[in-house]
Amino acid sequence: RVHGGIGLRSSKAAIDMSTREVFWSVEKQAVILDLGARFTKVGFAGESCPRHILPSPWAVTRLPSEQVLVTQSKTVDEWLPIVEKFLNILYFHYLQINPKERRVILCEHMLTTKSFRMAVAKTLFDKLLVSSIYCAPGSALPLYTTGLSNGLIVDIAHTECRILPVFEGTPLRNAFRSISTGSLHIDKRLRDLLQESNQVESISDEILEDVKVRTCFVTRPSIESQVNGDLNRLQTYNNGPHSLQISYRTRFTAPEVLFLNGSEGESIAEAILESLLRTDCDARLAICSNVVLCGGGSMLPGFQSRLMEDIHTLLKLDRYNGLNGLQDILRMASVVFPANSLCWIGGAILGSLDGLSSCSINRELFMESKGQALDIDNLQYSEFLSL
């Protein structure tokens, strides 16, 4: 019996040791970081939604002409304390993990400044000691949610609209378009309308965001001649101690700025067609059949139908004769995930695939290249969907 008991205990110990070895040998899921201009999304690879969505400490809540300091002008040294404090909060307060044990997938937009990218990389490598970073093209990541390798990504972001065609897994950077029209411009217009109608001096960013999400919608420009009734009819908005009177006209007038020409002289619909003109004619068929709308601005009710209507109207102009035949081909992708998280979700899908480690940048490579490995020309964006 004694020998039998010892044998039983030793076999259990052997099983426990083998279980521990298997547990520690399995690589932990990578951290997915989407550091947006308004909100930051963070979570783990393979998951269907971010663990946390937080306001970014560098969030731009006013147009550049209204704020004292434009965030894009900061240097690496100016970014470092802001980024370091924020990433420490993300890792140790919200995620509560050891940074050394997990790779990082950074959802990086093509217009991200080099100083901000370097500050994030320095913090991750020097302070948090992560093993590696992969900079994924954030403007193309939403395509992962469709399961296709061809498509046109239209990202209605906070400060701008970004348009990027992707063909056979390769982002077509020569056809990339960006116009300064985004959700921030809706906020500006909505704030002005509410302050004028309610005779208040200021409205907080949180209240403004809530009003936009709960009440605003997109409609046709001819709505005033079609609606029977008073467009100035008021609706009361209550949020705790806050109370505002919102007219029917205000609700659809504020989002109308998305369909006006931006500072570049183009509307979103025009920018989409100009991007298609820059793509190869042989690739247009596959690209146009899978148009992916993402970003918080695209979630407004009626946005998709209004955008399609504007595109079809522009296609009748002589300027776009080269795009004849696209009226019947152009289709919006049906995606089950929320549009404001598509970039992060695409990163979570990418992070769960095999073969990504060979494309990642480790700490040794980053130090040897003195940060040059993070330059956009050196990043391995080509054929990233083939992983």
XYZ file of C-alpha atoms in Angstrom:
387
model
C 0.000 0.000 0.000
C 2.768 2.377 0.920
C 4.544 1.819 -2.347
C 1.225 2.068 -4.223
C 0.426 5.404 -2.549
C 3.844 6.774 -3.338
C 3.451 5.691 -6.960
C 0.036 7.351 -7.168
C 1.322 10.622 -5.725
C 4.367 10.597 -8.005
C 2.177 10.013 -11.076
C -0.061 12.931 -10.061
C 3.002 15.121 -9.609
C 4.269 14.121 -13.054
C 0.884 15.030 -14.592
C 0.894 18.392 -12.787
C 4.422 19.157 -14.053
C 3.532 18.241 -17.634
C 0.380 20.375 -17.422
C 2.441 23.321 -16.198
C 4.943 22.894 -19.027
C 2.147 22.861 -21.599
C 0.547 25.917 -19.967
C 3.745 27.961 -19.954
C 4.730 26.876 -23.460
C 1.537 28.291 -25.005
C 2.073 31.854 -26.146
C -0.322 34.311 -24.591
C -2.575 36.325 -26.825
C -1.153 39.595 -28.115
C -2.345 42.980 -26.895
C -4.245 44.965 -29.537
C -3.829 48.743 -29.257
C -5.870 51.206 -31.294
C -4.737 54.664 -30.169
C -7.402 56.852 -31.766
C -7.696 60.617 -31.950
C -10.798 60.553 -29.717
C -10.975 57.121 -28.077
C -8.452 54.357 -27.401
C -9.500 50.716 -27.714
C -7.501 47.968 -26.038
C -7.932 44.228 -25.641
C -6.534 40.863 -26.685
C -6.136 39.033 -29.991
C -8.864 36.572 -30.877
C -11.599 38.423 -29.013
C -14.701 39.884 -30.663
C -14.673 43.277 -28.960
C -12.234 45.505 -27.043
C -11.872 44.963 -23.319
C -11.909 48.720 -22.712
C -12.740 51.877 -24.690
C -11.261 54.971 -23.064
C -10.951 58.657 -23.977
C -7.472 59.315 -25.349
C -5.481 61.838 -23.284
C -4.474 63.574 -26.530
C -8.100 63.725 -27.737
C -8.836 66.657 -30.034
C -12.206 68.133 -29.024
C -11.912 71.401 -30.946
C -10.937 72.167 -34.523
C -7.246 73.171 -34.884
C -8.180 76.823 -35.411
C -9.927 76.827 -32.023
C -7.280 75.211 -29.828
C -4.054 76.671 -28.529
C -1.839 73.671 -29.278
C -2.219 71.332 -32.221
C -1.294 67.813 -31.081
C 0.353 66.922 -34.388
C 3.161 69.451 -33.721
C 4.499 67.716 -30.597
C 8.019 66.285 -30.549
C 9.023 62.838 -29.267
C 10.138 64.270 -25.911
C 6.820 66.075 -25.524
C 4.861 62.930 -26.332
C 6.821 60.580 -24.034
C 5.366 61.580 -20.614
C 1.811 61.597 -21.996
C 2.143 58.222 -23.712
C 4.055 56.598 -20.839
C 1.475 57.582 -18.242
C -1.413 56.418 -20.397
C 0.114 53.053 -21.359
C 0.976 52.332 -17.740
C -2.669 52.893 -16.833
C -3.800 50.621 -19.661
C -1.495 47.731 -18.746
C -1.520 47.817 -14.954
C -4.946 49.224 -14.102
C -7.269 48.073 -16.875
C -5.651 44.965 -18.406
C -3.724 43.980 -15.243
C -1.113 41.935 -17.113
C 2.663 41.653 -17.324
C 3.749 43.534 -20.503
C 6.810 41.288 -20.955
C 4.639 38.241 -21.644
C 2.676 39.521 -24.636
C 3.361 40.838 -28.110
C 1.744 44.103 -29.219
C -0.292 44.724 -32.374
C -0.405 48.477 -32.950
C -3.271 49.586 -35.202
C -1.414 52.336 -36.998
C -2.979 54.810 -39.381
C -0.995 55.925 -42.391
C -1.000 59.588 -41.366
C 0.267 58.992 -37.837
C 3.174 61.323 -37.138
C 6.634 59.833 -36.715
C 7.113 61.567 -33.350
C 3.995 59.912 -31.884
C 4.946 56.504 -33.321
C 8.431 56.766 -31.851
C 7.106 57.810 -28.440
C 4.770 54.796 -28.329
C 7.557 52.410 -29.420
C 10.072 53.820 -26.924
C 7.578 53.456 -24.094
C 6.656 49.897 -25.032
C 10.263 48.729 -25.489
C 12.157 50.772 -22.864
C 9.595 51.096 -20.073
C 7.192 48.188 -20.463
C 9.777 45.802 -22.008
C 7.390 44.162 -24.475
C 8.865 41.429 -26.664
C 7.833 42.774 -30.087
C 5.575 45.231 -31.915
C 3.755 44.790 -35.197
C 2.498 48.017 -36.789
C -0.613 46.997 -38.720
C -2.119 49.396 -41.297
C -5.176 50.564 -39.386
C -6.905 51.951 -42.458
C -6.966 48.465 -44.024
C -7.650 46.302 -40.954
C -11.476 46.539 -41.236
C -11.231 44.346 -44.344
C -10.482 41.366 -42.083
C -14.055 41.501 -40.760
C -15.432 40.736 -44.241
C -13.247 37.689 -44.909
C -12.239 39.087 -48.323
C -8.904 40.324 -49.653
C -10.350 43.073 -51.890
C -12.280 46.130 -50.832
C -12.543 49.878 -50.390
C -12.191 51.104 -46.815
C -14.042 54.337 -46.003
C -13.153 55.396 -42.461
C -15.188 58.323 -41.069
C -12.833 59.042 -38.196
C -12.853 61.789 -35.574
C -10.789 64.454 -37.321
C -10.753 63.230 -40.927
C -12.095 60.777 -43.473
C -9.615 58.196 -44.821
C -10.195 56.193 -47.990
C -7.970 53.258 -48.941
C -8.448 50.630 -51.679
C -7.035 47.172 -50.974
C -6.449 44.675 -53.793
C -5.400 41.064 -53.190
C -4.347 41.938 -49.671
C -2.168 44.870 -50.703
C -3.101 48.418 -49.607
C -2.882 50.687 -52.670
C -1.066 53.611 -51.095
C -0.999 55.595 -54.329
C -4.828 55.757 -54.241
C -5.072 56.665 -50.567
C -7.169 59.780 -49.921
C -7.690 61.825 -46.781
C -9.983 64.814 -46.338
C -10.466 66.955 -43.248
C -14.091 65.997 -42.648
C -14.990 63.888 -39.639
C -17.057 63.552 -36.494
C -15.272 66.543 -34.990
C -16.908 68.781 -37.602
C -20.336 67.422 -36.635
C -19.526 68.285 -33.008
C -18.584 71.836 -33.982
C -21.773 72.384 -35.976
C -23.987 70.746 -33.338
C -22.425 72.788 -30.534
C -23.055 76.040 -32.397
C -26.675 75.124 -33.134
C -27.421 74.052 -29.562
C -25.787 77.089 -27.995
C -27.725 79.369 -30.319
C -31.122 77.713 -29.732
C -30.705 77.165 -25.977
C -28.820 80.386 -25.256
C -26.111 78.654 -23.229
C -22.446 79.604 -23.208
C -20.917 76.128 -23.194
C -21.814 72.460 -23.536
C -19.505 69.732 -22.237
C -17.943 67.263 -24.657
C -19.664 64.342 -22.913
C -23.136 65.863 -23.274
C -22.446 66.816 -26.868
C -21.342 63.269 -27.728
C -24.468 61.848 -26.101
C -26.755 64.259 -27.955
C -25.095 63.394 -31.275
C -25.418 59.639 -30.767
C -29.009 59.711 -29.487
C -30.650 62.320 -31.687
C -28.741 63.063 -34.924
C -29.427 61.389 -38.265
C -28.627 61.839 -41.951
C -31.241 62.561 -44.595
C -31.604 63.967 -48.110
C -30.938 67.673 -48.725
C -34.492 68.113 -50.032
C -36.030 67.079 -46.700
C -37.339 70.595 -45.976
C -39.585 70.571 -49.046
C -40.800 67.034 -48.380
C -41.629 67.173 -44.690
C -45.084 68.349 -43.734
C -44.943 70.094 -40.410
C -42.749 72.397 -38.403
C -39.033 71.630 -38.719
C -38.449 73.822 -35.680
C -40.556 71.542 -33.501
C -38.620 71.074 -30.244
C -37.689 67.875 -28.499
C -36.495 67.904 -24.889
C -33.212 66.172 -24.132
C -32.677 65.217 -20.489
C -29.514 63.767 -18.987
C -29.574 64.103 -15.237
C -29.389 67.785 -14.360
C -28.806 68.732 -18.001
C -31.760 69.695 -20.168
C -31.661 70.974 -23.753
C -34.246 71.838 -26.378
C -33.346 70.256 -29.724
C -35.242 71.080 -32.898
C -35.931 68.601 -35.668
C -33.924 70.818 -38.016
C -30.863 70.693 -35.728
C -30.898 66.901 -35.661
C -30.275 66.533 -39.405
C -28.493 69.834 -40.084
C -25.441 69.062 -37.918
C -24.409 65.828 -39.763
C -24.836 67.608 -43.107
C -21.239 68.867 -42.799
C -20.055 65.348 -43.723
C -21.391 65.852 -47.239
C -19.961 69.326 -47.834
C -16.579 69.997 -49.387
C -13.728 69.927 -46.885
C -10.703 72.201 -46.860
C -9.303 70.116 -49.735
C -12.295 71.080 -51.902
C -13.717 67.539 -51.956
C -16.675 65.845 -50.336
C -16.504 62.259 -49.088
C -18.288 60.982 -52.202
C -15.889 62.876 -54.484
C -12.869 61.573 -52.565
C -14.123 57.993 -52.998
C -14.441 58.410 -56.770
C -11.065 60.156 -57.031
C -9.512 57.234 -55.177
C -11.118 54.767 -57.599
C -9.789 56.754 -60.560
C -6.275 56.203 -59.217
C -6.694 52.429 -58.993
C -5.980 50.101 -61.887
C -9.053 49.501 -64.037
C -8.606 45.731 -63.688
C -8.872 45.977 -59.901
C -11.910 48.260 -59.678
C -14.496 45.514 -60.105
C -13.261 43.527 -57.090
C -12.701 46.654 -54.984
C -16.074 48.298 -55.650
C -18.046 45.162 -54.802
C -16.905 45.364 -51.169
C -17.079 48.896 -49.735
C -16.504 48.804 -45.972
C -17.784 51.741 -43.908
C -16.134 52.170 -40.536
C -15.598 54.839 -37.906
C -18.103 56.395 -35.537
C -19.347 58.920 -38.088
C -20.613 56.154 -40.374
C -22.950 54.841 -37.650
C -25.375 57.758 -37.982
C -28.776 56.523 -39.210
C -29.187 57.167 -42.922
C -25.483 57.766 -43.621
C -24.972 54.771 -45.906
C -27.979 55.440 -48.147
C -27.142 59.157 -48.425
C -23.528 58.405 -49.373
C -24.614 55.942 -52.061
C -27.071 58.483 -53.441
C -24.350 61.155 -53.675
C -21.958 58.735 -55.388
C -24.529 57.728 -58.001
C -25.297 61.408 -58.656
C -21.605 62.202 -59.202
C -21.114 59.218 -61.519
C -23.380 60.935 -64.053
C -20.882 63.789 -64.474
C -18.487 63.844 -67.430
C -15.588 64.078 -65.004
C -16.137 60.452 -63.974
C -16.688 58.894 -67.400
C -13.790 56.571 -66.643
C -15.910 54.931 -63.938
C -18.841 54.057 -66.190
C -20.547 50.831 -65.197
C -19.805 51.070 -61.477
C -23.397 52.023 -60.589
C -24.505 48.397 -60.621
C -21.287 47.052 -59.066
C -20.830 49.365 -56.097
C -21.991 47.544 -52.950
C -21.671 48.218 -49.252
C -20.299 45.308 -47.218
C -22.542 43.753 -44.605
C -20.532 43.531 -41.376
C -21.873 42.146 -38.101
C -19.455 44.116 -35.916
C -20.000 47.741 -34.807
C -18.468 50.187 -37.286
C -16.631 52.201 -34.643
C -14.596 49.126 -33.591
C -13.831 47.550 -36.984
C -10.191 48.676 -36.967
C -9.562 47.104 -33.542
C -11.473 43.917 -34.419
C -9.432 43.566 -37.609
C -6.298 43.842 -35.488
C -7.638 41.171 -33.118
C -8.187 38.812 -36.063
C -4.734 39.568 -37.463
C -3.097 39.006 -34.063
C -4.558 35.514 -33.808
C -3.003 34.337 -37.100
C 0.236 32.386 -37.458
C 3.299 33.868 -39.131
C 3.018 37.351 -37.682
C 6.090 37.020 -35.468
C 8.440 37.049 -38.455
C 7.083 40.448 -39.522
C 7.208 42.015 -36.059
C 9.861 44.407 -34.779
C 11.663 43.239 -31.640
C 13.578 45.395 -29.186
C 17.009 44.504 -30.598
C 16.025 45.489 -34.139
C 14.473 48.708 -32.887
C 17.631 49.655 -30.981
C 20.000 48.694 -33.799
C 18.084 50.729 -36.370
C 17.694 53.656 -33.928
C 13.969 53.632 -34.591
C 14.304 53.608 -38.389
C 12.571 50.211 -38.521
C 9.341 52.037 -37.668
C 9.499 54.372 -40.663
C 6.429 53.906 -42.841
C 8.605 52.982 -45.852
C 10.213 50.151 -43.858
C 7.021 48.742 -42.383
C 5.900 45.534 -44.074
C 2.459 46.675 -45.222
C 2.487 44.801 -48.521
C 0.325 41.692 -48.699
C -0.381 41.770 -44.965
C -3.704 40.006 -45.552
C -1.921 36.920 -46.877
C -0.717 36.017 -43.390
